[in-house]
mmCIF file of C-alpha atoms in Angstrom:
data_model
loop_
_atom_site.group_PDB
_atom_site.id
_atom_site.type_symbol
_atom_site.label_atom_id
_atom_site.label_comp_id
_atom_site.label_asym_id
_atom_site.label_seq_id
_atom_site.Cartn_x
_atom_site.Cartn_y
_atom_site.Cartn_z
ATOM 1 C CA MET A 150 61.894 59.116 -7.960
ATOM 2 C CA ALA A 151 61.301 60.709 -4.481
ATOM 3 C CA VAL A 152 63.794 63.446 -3.253
ATOM 4 C CA LYS A 153 64.868 62.838 0.206
ATOM 5 C CA VAL A 154 64.813 66.083 2.238
ATOM 6 C CA ALA A 155 67.644 66.591 4.801
ATOM 7 C CA GLN A 156 66.335 67.188 8.322
ATOM 8 C CA PRO A 157 68.179 70.201 9.791
ATOM 9 C CA TRP A 158 68.684 68.711 13.266
ATOM 10 C CA PHE A 159 71.856 70.770 13.905
ATOM 11 C CA MET A 160 69.638 73.747 13.715
ATOM 12 C CA HIS A 161 67.381 72.291 16.490
ATOM 13 C CA VAL A 162 70.358 71.688 18.742
ATOM 14 C CA PHE A 163 71.747 75.261 17.984
ATOM 15 C CA ALA A 164 68.381 76.798 19.032
ATOM 16 C CA LEU A 165 68.133 74.843 22.162
ATOM 17 C CA ALA A 166 71.675 75.890 23.118
ATOM 18 C CA VAL A 167 70.850 79.581 22.638
ATOM 19 C CA ALA A 168 67.745 79.226 24.515
ATOM 20 C CA PHE A 169 69.593 77.717 27.642
ATOM 21 C CA MET A 170 72.719 80.067 27.364
ATOM 22 C CA ALA A 171 71.125 83.251 26.666
ATOM 23 C CA PRO A 172 69.658 84.201 30.110
ATOM 24 C CA PRO A 173 72.832 83.501 31.965
ATOM 25 C CA ILE A 174 75.005 85.416 29.567
ATOM 26 C CA GLY A 175 72.631 88.208 29.482
ATOM 27 C CA ARG A 176 72.625 88.618 33.317
ATOM 28 C CA ARG A 177 76.429 88.315 33.333
ATOM 29 C CA LEU A 178 76.623 91.182 30.814
ATOM 30 C CA ILE A 179 74.317 93.422 32.857
ATOM 31 C CA ASN A 180 76.062 92.858 36.154
ATOM 32 C CA THR A 181 79.513 93.531 34.615
ATOM 33 C CA ARG A 182 78.619 96.379 32.654
ATOM 34 C CA LEU A 183 75.727 98.296 34.336
ATOM 35 C CA VAL A 184 75.914 97.300 38.052
ATOM 36 C CA GLN A 185 79.458 97.246 38.923
ATOM 37 C CA PRO A 186 81.574 100.213 39.438
ATOM 38 C CA ALA A 187 84.264 100.766 37.065
ATOM 39 C CA LEU A 188 87.107 100.222 39.571
ATOM 40 C CA LEU A 189 90.395 98.748 38.758
ATOM 41 C CA GLU A 190 91.724 95.836 40.673
ATOM 42 C CA GLY A 191 95.120 96.540 42.135
ATOM 43 C CA GLN A 192 97.024 96.625 45.382
ATOM 44 C CA VAL A 193 95.960 98.904 48.190
ATOM 45 C CA GLN A 194 98.431 100.244 50.664
ATOM 46 C CA GLY A 195 98.255 98.984 54.132
ATOM 47 C CA PHE A 196 95.991 99.930 56.504
ATOM 48 C CA ASP A 197 95.796 100.077 60.222
ATOM 49 C CA SER A 198 93.996 96.908 61.432
ATOM 50 C CA SER A 199 93.177 98.588 64.890
ATOM 51 C CA ASN A 200 91.260 101.458 63.212
ATOM 52 C CA PRO A 201 88.377 99.596 61.248
ATOM 53 C CA ALA A 202 87.764 102.946 59.453
ATOM 54 C CA ASP A 203 90.556 102.222 57.109
ATOM 55 C CA GLY A 204 89.107 99.188 55.825
ATOM 56 C CA ILE A 205 85.616 100.797 55.780
ATOM 57 C CA SER A 206 86.615 103.434 53.316
ATOM 58 C CA LEU A 207 87.376 100.679 50.831
ATOM 59 C CA LEU A 208 84.176 98.901 51.326
ATOM 60 C CA GLN A 209 82.079 102.312 50.957
ATOM 61 C CA LEU A 210 83.836 102.875 47.568
ATOM 62 C CA GLY A 211 82.870 99.553 46.328
ATOM 63 C CA TYR A 212 85.845 97.532 47.167
ATOM 64 C CA LYS A 213 85.812 94.228 49.160
ATOM 65 C CA VAL A 214 88.641 93.482 51.753
ATOM 66 C CA SER A 215 89.499 90.008 51.480
ATOM 67 C CA SER A 216 92.430 87.574 52.148
ATOM 68 C CA ALA A 217 95.480 88.960 50.266
ATOM 69 C CA THR A 218 99.301 88.801 49.855
ATOM 70 C CA VAL A 219 100.927 90.805 52.663
ATOM 71 C CA GLY A 220 104.229 91.086 53.986
ATOM 72 C CA PRO A 221 105.225 90.609 57.685
ATOM 73 C CA PRO A 222 104.918 93.941 59.230
ATOM 74 C CA ALA A 223 107.407 95.301 61.754
ATOM 75 C CA ASP A 224 104.819 96.061 64.547
ATOM 76 C CA ASN A 225 102.074 93.394 63.398
ATOM 77 C CA SER A 226 99.552 96.172 63.203
ATOM 78 C CA PHE A 227 99.560 96.999 59.470
ATOM 79 C CA ILE A 228 98.148 94.490 57.018
ATOM 80 C CA GLY A 229 98.348 95.065 53.182
ATOM 81 C CA ALA A 230 95.105 94.150 51.704
ATOM 82 C CA LYS A 231 94.021 93.466 48.052
ATOM 83 C CA ALA A 232 90.966 95.272 46.998
ATOM 84 C CA VAL A 233 88.735 93.610 44.392
ATOM 85 C CA LYS A 234 85.556 94.766 42.744
ATOM 86 C CA VAL A 235 82.307 94.008 44.639
ATOM 87 C CA SER A 236 79.455 92.454 42.933
ATOM 88 C CA GLN A 237 76.904 95.102 43.694
ATOM 89 C CA GLN A 238 73.243 93.852 43.709
ATOM 90 C CA LYS A 239 70.581 96.351 42.498
ATOM 91 C CA GLY A 240 73.266 98.813 42.013
ATOM 92 C CA GLU A 241 73.636 99.933 45.765
ATOM 93 C CA HIS A 242 76.710 99.984 47.964
ATOM 94 C CA ALA A 243 76.373 98.184 51.275
ATOM 95 C CA ASN A 244 75.622 100.284 54.148
ATOM 96 C CA VAL A 245 78.737 99.277 56.166
ATOM 97 C CA GLN A 246 79.403 100.860 59.680
ATOM 98 C CA PRO A 247 83.135 101.237 60.967
ATOM 99 C CA THR A 248 82.239 98.727 63.823
ATOM 100 C CA ASP A 249 81.269 96.120 60.983
ATOM 101 C CA VAL A 250 84.907 95.133 60.096
ATOM 102 C CA ALA A 251 86.763 92.599 62.151
ATOM 103 C CA VAL A 252 90.261 91.615 61.455
ATOM 104 C CA LEU A 253 91.303 88.201 62.739
ATOM 105 C CA GLN A 254 94.799 88.031 64.170
ATOM 106 C CA HIS A 255 96.302 85.364 66.373
ATOM 107 C CA LYS A 256 98.730 86.039 69.136
ATOM 108 C CA LYS A 257 101.112 83.272 67.852
ATOM 109 C CA GLY A 258 101.686 83.136 64.217
ATOM 110 C CA PRO A 259 99.233 85.906 63.007
ATOM 111 C CA PHE A 260 99.984 85.136 59.240
ATOM 112 C CA ARG A 261 99.475 81.961 57.520
ATOM 113 C CA LYS A 262 101.326 80.742 54.482
ATOM 114 C CA GLY A 263 99.731 80.552 51.176
ATOM 115 C CA LYS A 264 100.872 79.618 47.487
ATOM 116 C CA GLY A 265 104.217 80.409 46.637
ATOM 117 C CA GLY A 266 105.356 80.761 50.275
ATOM 118 C CA LYS A 267 103.517 84.082 50.741
ATOM 119 C CA LYS A 268 101.871 85.076 53.949
ATOM 120 C CA HIS A 269 98.139 85.968 54.284
ATOM 121 C CA ALA A 270 95.913 87.499 56.754
ATOM 122 C CA SER A 271 92.164 87.078 57.102
ATOM 123 C CA VAL A 272 89.991 90.045 57.110
ATOM 124 C CA TYR A 273 86.180 89.426 57.666
ATOM 125 C CA VAL A 274 83.237 91.771 57.554
ATOM 126 C CA THR A 275 80.475 90.792 60.175
ATOM 127 C CA ASP A 276 76.947 92.275 60.602
ATOM 128 C CA LYS A 277 77.645 93.496 64.294
ATOM 129 C CA PRO A 278 80.582 94.523 66.432
ATOM 130 C CA ALA A 279 82.805 91.563 67.707
ATOM 131 C CA ALA A 280 82.888 93.049 70.988
ATOM 132 C CA ILE A 281 79.209 92.643 71.794
ATOM 133 C CA ASN A 282 79.752 88.896 71.583
ATOM 134 C CA VAL A 283 81.905 89.020 74.634
ATOM 135 C CA ARG A 284 80.605 89.530 78.220
ATOM 136 C CA PRO A 285 81.864 92.805 79.931
ATOM 137 C CA ASN A 286 83.730 91.089 82.826
ATOM 138 C CA LEU A 287 85.459 88.309 80.621
ATOM 139 C CA GLY A 288 88.542 87.134 82.589
ATOM 140 C CA GLY A 289 87.080 88.617 85.789
ATOM 141 C CA GLY A 290 84.396 87.479 87.726
ATOM 142 C CA PRO A 291 80.611 86.473 86.638
ATOM 143 C CA GLU A 292 78.049 88.697 85.232
ATOM 144 C CA ILE A 293 75.528 89.775 87.798
ATOM 145 C CA ILE A 294 72.150 90.006 86.445
ATOM 146 C CA ASN A 295 69.585 91.560 88.627
ATOM 147 C CA PHE A 296 65.990 90.345 87.814
ATOM 148 C CA SER A 297 62.397 90.930 88.871
ATOM 149 C CA ILE A 298 59.116 89.450 87.833
ATOM 150 C CA TYR A 299 55.772 91.273 87.953
ATOM 151 C CA VAL A 300 52.520 89.329 87.385
ATOM 152 C CA LYS A 301 50.218 91.311 85.458
ATOM 153 C CA ASN A 302 47.461 88.652 84.832
ATOM 154 C CA PHE A 303 46.895 85.196 85.691
ATOM 155 C CA PHE A 304 44.490 82.967 83.333
ATOM 156 C CA GLY A 305 44.298 79.991 85.435
ATOM 157 C CA MET A 306 45.622 76.425 85.709
ATOM 158 C CA THR A 307 45.148 73.373 83.481
ATOM 159 C CA LEU A 308 45.478 70.441 85.818
ATOM 160 C CA ARG A 309 45.191 67.789 83.398
ATOM 161 C CA SER A 310 48.180 69.018 81.252
ATOM 162 C CA ASN A 311 49.953 70.466 84.209
ATOM 163 C CA GLU A 312 50.170 73.932 82.710
ATOM 164 C CA PHE A 313 49.148 77.442 83.914
ATOM 165 C CA THR A 314 49.189 80.908 81.895
ATOM 166 C CA VAL A 315 50.321 84.184 83.122
ATOM 167 C CA ASP A 316 51.000 87.659 81.746
ATOM 168 C CA VAL A 317 54.333 88.974 83.344
ATOM 169 C CA VAL A 318 56.641 91.823 83.024
ATOM 170 C CA VAL A 319 60.319 90.667 83.458
ATOM 171 C CA THR A 320 62.936 93.284 84.039
ATOM 172 C CA LEU A 321 66.617 92.458 83.838
ATOM 173 C CA ARG A 322 69.402 94.742 85.126
ATOM 174 C CA TRP A 323 73.198 94.542 84.521
ATOM 175 C CA THR A 324 76.306 96.628 84.119
ATOM 176 C CA ASP A 325 78.438 97.182 81.054
ATOM 177 C CA PRO A 326 80.873 100.130 80.804
ATOM 178 C CA ARG A 327 81.103 99.770 77.099
ATOM 179 C CA VAL A 328 77.581 101.115 76.507
ATOM 180 C CA SER A 329 78.357 104.657 77.417
ATOM 181 C CA ASN A 330 78.935 105.589 73.923
ATOM 182 C CA VAL A 331 75.617 104.823 72.972
ATOM 183 C CA VAL A 332 73.731 107.523 75.055
ATOM 184 C CA PRO A 333 74.097 111.107 73.439
ATOM 185 C CA ALA A 334 75.917 113.683 75.225
ATOM 186 C CA SER A 335 72.909 115.726 75.931
ATOM 187 C CA THR A 336 71.158 113.172 78.139
ATOM 188 C CA THR A 337 71.864 110.634 80.798
ATOM 189 C CA ASN A 338 69.907 107.744 79.311
ATOM 190 C CA VAL A 339 68.290 106.492 76.028
ATOM 191 C CA THR A 340 65.503 104.087 75.098
ATOM 192 C CA ILE A 341 66.055 101.633 72.189
ATOM 193 C CA PRO A 342 64.217 98.938 70.667
ATOM 194 C CA LEU A 343 65.373 95.429 71.588
ATOM 195 C CA ALA A 344 66.358 94.455 67.855
ATOM 196 C CA GLU A 345 68.604 97.482 67.935
ATOM 197 C CA ALA A 346 70.089 96.620 71.214
ATOM 198 C CA ARG A 347 70.914 93.087 70.231
ATOM 199 C CA ARG A 348 72.885 94.676 67.089
ATOM 200 C CA ASN A 349 74.984 96.887 69.242
ATOM 201 C CA LEU A 350 75.075 95.681 72.957
ATOM 202 C CA TRP A 351 75.981 92.623 74.694
ATOM 203 C CA MET A 352 72.730 90.864 75.842
ATOM 204 C CA PRO A 353 72.461 88.095 78.409
ATOM 205 C CA ASP A 354 70.549 85.437 76.905
ATOM 206 C CA ILE A 355 68.096 84.925 79.744
ATOM 207 C CA VAL A 356 65.241 82.800 79.044
ATOM 208 C CA VAL A 357 62.122 81.144 81.022
ATOM 209 C CA ALA A 358 63.323 77.610 81.650
ATOM 210 C CA ASN A 359 59.809 76.026 82.620
ATOM 211 C CA ARG A 360 57.959 77.408 79.571
ATOM 212 C CA ALA A 361 56.005 74.899 77.488
ATOM 213 C CA ILE A 362 56.821 74.394 73.770
ATOM 214 C CA LYS A 363 55.828 77.411 71.768
ATOM 215 C CA GLY A 364 54.533 78.828 75.296
ATOM 216 C CA GLN A 365 56.110 82.238 74.982
ATOM 217 C CA GLU A 366 54.826 85.185 73.047
ATOM 218 C CA GLN A 367 56.629 88.642 73.330
ATOM 219 C CA ILE A 368 54.160 91.576 73.649
ATOM 220 C CA SER A 369 56.477 94.510 74.151
ATOM 221 C CA ALA A 370 60.222 95.047 74.768
ATOM 222 C CA ALA A 371 62.629 97.877 75.263
ATOM 223 C CA VAL A 372 66.189 98.619 76.475
ATOM 224 C CA GLU A 373 67.333 101.524 78.643
ATOM 225 C CA VAL A 374 70.943 102.327 78.395
ATOM 226 C CA TYR A 375 72.391 104.760 80.949
ATOM 227 C CA LYS A 376 75.551 106.783 80.790
ATOM 228 C CA ASP A 377 76.885 105.033 83.926
ATOM 229 C CA GLY A 378 77.001 101.613 81.989
ATOM 230 C CA THR A 379 73.702 100.423 83.581
ATOM 231 C CA VAL A 380 71.534 98.443 81.133
ATOM 232 C CA VAL A 381 67.977 97.620 81.871
ATOM 233 C CA LYS A 382 65.842 95.322 79.696
ATOM 234 C CA ILE A 383 62.053 95.387 80.184
ATOM 235 C CA GLU A 384 60.002 92.836 78.409
ATOM 236 C CA ARG A 385 56.342 91.842 78.645
ATOM 237 C CA LEU A 386 55.585 88.177 77.920
ATOM 238 C CA LEU A 387 52.699 86.033 77.728
ATOM 239 C CA LEU A 388 53.718 82.716 79.042
ATOM 240 C CA GLN A 389 52.333 79.167 79.139
ATOM 241 C CA LEU A 390 54.292 77.165 81.824
ATOM 242 C CA LYS A 391 54.835 73.618 82.772
ATOM 243 C CA GLN A 392 54.508 72.400 86.311
ATOM 244 C CA HIS A 393 53.199 69.512 88.354
ATOM 245 C CA PHE A 394 50.376 70.175 90.636
ATOM 246 C CA ASP A 395 49.458 68.141 93.596
ATOM 247 C CA VAL A 396 45.703 67.963 94.041
ATOM 248 C CA SER A 397 45.403 65.313 96.595
ATOM 249 C CA ALA A 398 43.882 67.639 99.155
ATOM 250 C CA PHE A 399 41.404 69.112 96.604
ATOM 251 C CA PRO A 400 39.426 71.265 97.212
ATOM 252 C CA PHE A 401 41.581 72.329 100.323
ATOM 253 C CA ASP A 402 44.897 72.261 98.318
ATOM 254 C CA TYR A 403 47.541 74.998 97.967
ATOM 255 C CA GLN A 404 49.201 75.492 94.816
ATOM 256 C CA ARG A 405 52.549 77.362 94.169
ATOM 257 C CA PRO A 406 52.988 78.240 90.629
ATOM 258 C CA LYS A 407 56.526 79.202 89.778
ATOM 259 C CA ILE A 408 58.506 81.175 87.010
ATOM 260 C CA MET A 409 62.188 80.038 86.474
ATOM 261 C CA LEU A 410 64.756 82.263 84.791
ATOM 262 C CA ASN A 411 68.326 81.215 83.702
ATOM 263 C CA SER A 412 70.815 81.909 80.918
ATOM 264 C CA ALA A 413 70.608 79.770 77.897
ATOM 265 C CA THR A 414 74.331 79.683 77.180
ATOM 266 C CA LEU A 415 76.467 80.863 80.097
ATOM 267 C CA MET A 416 77.126 78.546 83.226
ATOM 268 C CA LYS A 417 77.177 79.568 86.821
ATOM 269 C CA GLU A 418 80.794 80.335 86.751
ATOM 270 C CA ASP A 419 79.962 83.190 84.150
ATOM 271 C CA LEU A 420 76.498 84.375 85.083
ATOM 272 C CA VAL A 421 74.922 84.624 88.420
ATOM 273 C CA MET A 422 71.056 85.754 88.907
ATOM 274 C CA GLN A 423 70.353 88.135 91.615
ATOM 275 C CA ALA A 424 66.837 88.827 92.966
ATOM 276 C CA SER A 425 65.988 92.645 92.690
ATOM 277 C CA ALA A 426 65.584 94.537 95.965
ATOM 278 C CA ASP A 427 62.967 96.914 94.473
ATOM 279 C CA LYS A 428 59.634 95.667 95.524
ATOM 280 C CA THR A 429 57.851 98.001 93.100
ATOM 281 C CA VAL A 430 58.730 96.172 90.044
ATOM 282 C CA SER A 431 58.303 92.620 91.607
ATOM 283 C CA GLY A 432 55.259 90.809 92.745
ATOM 284 C CA VAL A 433 51.444 90.628 91.808
ATOM 285 C CA LYS A 434 49.150 93.198 90.604
ATOM 286 C CA PRO A 435 46.949 94.429 93.418
ATOM 287 C CA GLY A 436 43.448 92.853 93.162
ATOM 288 C CA LEU A 437 44.569 90.435 90.599
ATOM 289 C CA PHE A 438 43.040 87.387 92.243
ATOM 290 C CA GLY A 439 39.749 88.963 93.403
ATOM 291 C CA ASN A 440 36.797 86.739 92.393
ATOM 292 C CA ARG A 441 39.067 84.117 91.296
ATOM 293 C CA GLU A 442 39.286 80.348 91.956
ATOM 294 C CA PHE A 443 42.284 80.760 94.270
ATOM 295 C CA TRP A 444 43.056 83.104 96.938
ATOM 296 C CA PHE A 445 46.432 84.865 96.648
ATOM 297 C CA LEU A 446 48.605 84.523 99.861
ATOM 298 C CA SER A 447 52.270 85.575 99.163
ATOM 299 C CA HIS A 448 55.014 85.696 96.587
ATOM 300 C CA ASN A 449 58.843 85.060 97.084
ATOM 301 C CA THR A 450 61.873 85.554 94.746
ATOM 302 C CA THR A 451 64.893 83.263 95.348
ATOM 303 C CA VAL A 452 68.134 82.461 93.517
ATOM 304 C CA PHE A 453 69.655 78.909 93.576
ATOM 305 C CA GLU A 454 72.286 77.010 91.705
ATOM 306 C CA GLU A 455 71.347 73.765 90.003
ATOM 307 C CA VAL A 456 73.875 70.986 88.737
ATOM 308 C CA ASP A 457 72.683 68.323 86.392
ATOM 309 C CA GLY A 458 75.795 66.632 85.290
ATOM 310 C CA ASN A 459 77.827 69.182 83.018
ATOM 311 C CA LEU A 460 74.796 71.520 82.979
ATOM 312 C CA LYS A 461 75.709 73.942 85.891
ATOM 313 C CA LYS A 462 73.143 76.962 86.100
ATOM 314 C CA SER A 463 72.196 79.835 88.322
ATOM 315 C CA ARG A 464 68.507 80.237 88.265
ATOM 316 C CA GLY A 465 66.170 82.692 89.538
ATOM 317 C CA LYS A 466 62.674 81.701 90.770
ATOM 318 C CA PHE A 467 59.287 83.527 91.397
ATOM 319 C CA VAL A 468 56.739 81.567 93.177
ATOM 320 C CA MET A 469 53.271 82.509 94.080
ATOM 321 C CA THR A 470 51.480 80.840 97.032
ATOM 322 C CA LEU A 471 47.786 80.152 96.225
ATOM 323 C CA LYS A 472 45.026 78.708 98.148
ATOM 324 C CA ARG A 473 42.007 77.108 96.596
ATOM 325 C CA ASP A 474 38.630 78.900 97.530
ATOM 326 C CA TRP A 475 36.826 75.743 98.789
ATOM 327 C CA THR A 476 33.590 77.819 99.361
ATOM 328 C CA ARG A 477 32.914 77.653 95.431
ATOM 329 C CA TYR A 478 32.824 73.758 95.770
ATOM 330 C CA LEU A 479 30.482 73.850 98.843
ATOM 331 C CA GLN A 480 27.173 73.827 96.735
ATOM 332 C CA THR A 481 28.517 72.093 93.607
ATOM 333 C CA ALA A 482 30.482 69.106 95.034
ATOM 334 C CA ILE A 483 30.624 69.154 99.009
ATOM 335 C CA LEU A 484 26.857 69.206 99.861
ATOM 336 C CA PRO A 485 25.606 66.813 97.171
ATOM 337 C CA GLU A 486 28.026 64.372 98.116
ATOM 338 C CA ILE A 487 27.089 64.526 101.825
ATOM 339 C CA PHE A 488 23.433 64.250 100.886
ATOM 340 C CA LEU A 489 24.223 61.017 98.620
ATOM 341 C CA ILE A 490 25.924 59.483 101.592
ATOM 342 C CA LEU A 491 23.111 60.339 103.949
ATOM 343 C CA ILE A 492 20.514 58.824 101.251
ATOM 344 C CA SER A 493 22.383 55.580 100.988
ATOM 345 C CA PHE A 494 22.446 55.210 104.947
ATOM 346 C CA THR A 495 18.694 55.340 104.967
ATOM 347 C CA VAL A 496 18.356 51.747 104.227
ATOM 348 C CA PHE A 497 19.561 50.784 107.402
ATOM 349 C CA TRP A 498 16.430 52.256 109.036
ATOM 350 C CA MET A 499 14.054 50.377 106.717
ATOM 351 C CA PRO A 500 12.360 47.405 108.122
ATOM 352 C CA ARG A 501 13.691 43.902 106.837
ATOM 353 C CA ALA A 502 10.231 42.788 105.884
ATOM 354 C CA THR A 503 9.776 41.554 102.167
ATOM 355 C CA PRO A 504 7.666 44.430 101.065
ATOM 356 C CA PHE A 505 10.595 46.691 101.926
ATOM 357 C CA ALA A 506 13.196 44.903 99.804
ATOM 358 C CA MET A 507 12.448 46.662 96.694
ATOM 359 C CA PRO A 508 12.839 50.233 98.430
ATOM 360 C CA ARG A 509 16.117 49.301 99.777
ATOM 361 C CA VAL A 510 17.352 48.424 96.409
ATOM 362 C CA ALA A 511 15.960 51.506 94.861
ATOM 363 C CA THR A 512 17.390 53.845 97.448
ATOM 364 C CA ASN A 513 20.843 52.267 97.019
ATOM 365 C CA LEU A 514 20.682 52.620 93.115
ATOM 366 C CA ILE A 515 19.478 56.159 93.507
ATOM 367 C CA SER A 516 22.537 56.977 95.490
ATOM 368 C CA PHE A 517 24.949 55.578 93.122
ATOM 369 C CA LEU A 518 23.346 57.126 90.062
#
């Protein structure tokens, strides 16, 4: 009589459960036992929302400032916050600066009701100061952005695709009194990288309006900050620009390639472009168009306002006036065409006799070929 052996199917199920559950449980034990600081959860006394350093002291100690139960303060300047433990990754505290804390308050009803009728306030941690998202003259007049364009190199035009390529240096200048604290006391100005300036300063989002798709490459950039609040952004760009070219008068045509700047966000009520009066930082490099297809005649920098429906922009425009060097086409195009016309007209001087019929046909065919 055969003995039936019981299959331990429940052991397989248990083994699969252990295989799936062990890694998450192990990571949780490591995070809670080895990584997190041993800080107790509890109520922290109120801190001054106008002084972000009070909240930073909690963050640097390993606490996280979040929405918490608060009482309605008398002067609406103190918020009681609840500190909870932070899930630290890699066992490191976040490097948070005093300007990285923003307390969100509303003019009307700064507190919102939560569960149980309790009132809450929202405290957020941001990666940059909230002030740099606001333009300096908010509530006053528009921002005046002084601009200049210097053409360093010209790589020619592609008439078939209506494009031209240039290497330019774009200089932007504006005033922001809030940047004076960035400059050390021992100097009157400081130069910082563009990435650092975007994290700590208000930057006008000036872009090249007529650039082609993926037609802009930044070669170098720097921002100069002065003690009096002047900010100068210097940027070298390799641009591929779109523009329609009229070649109906070829090879005696004139071309006017242009570069247009405007704000990507702000309308003309908030930002106005202004051409720089400094001629040394605007124009075309001397001798650039020597031995080129075009002769350089002049350049001009203007500002105009353009309204397209709800899109109302103040734009700056830099225009070069170029004349095509027609002498380059004298031997390659003009003279050959004149000779072909003269050859085709020789048939009228040939006799109409039958023996000259074939020469007349051959002469015409040669002129067409």
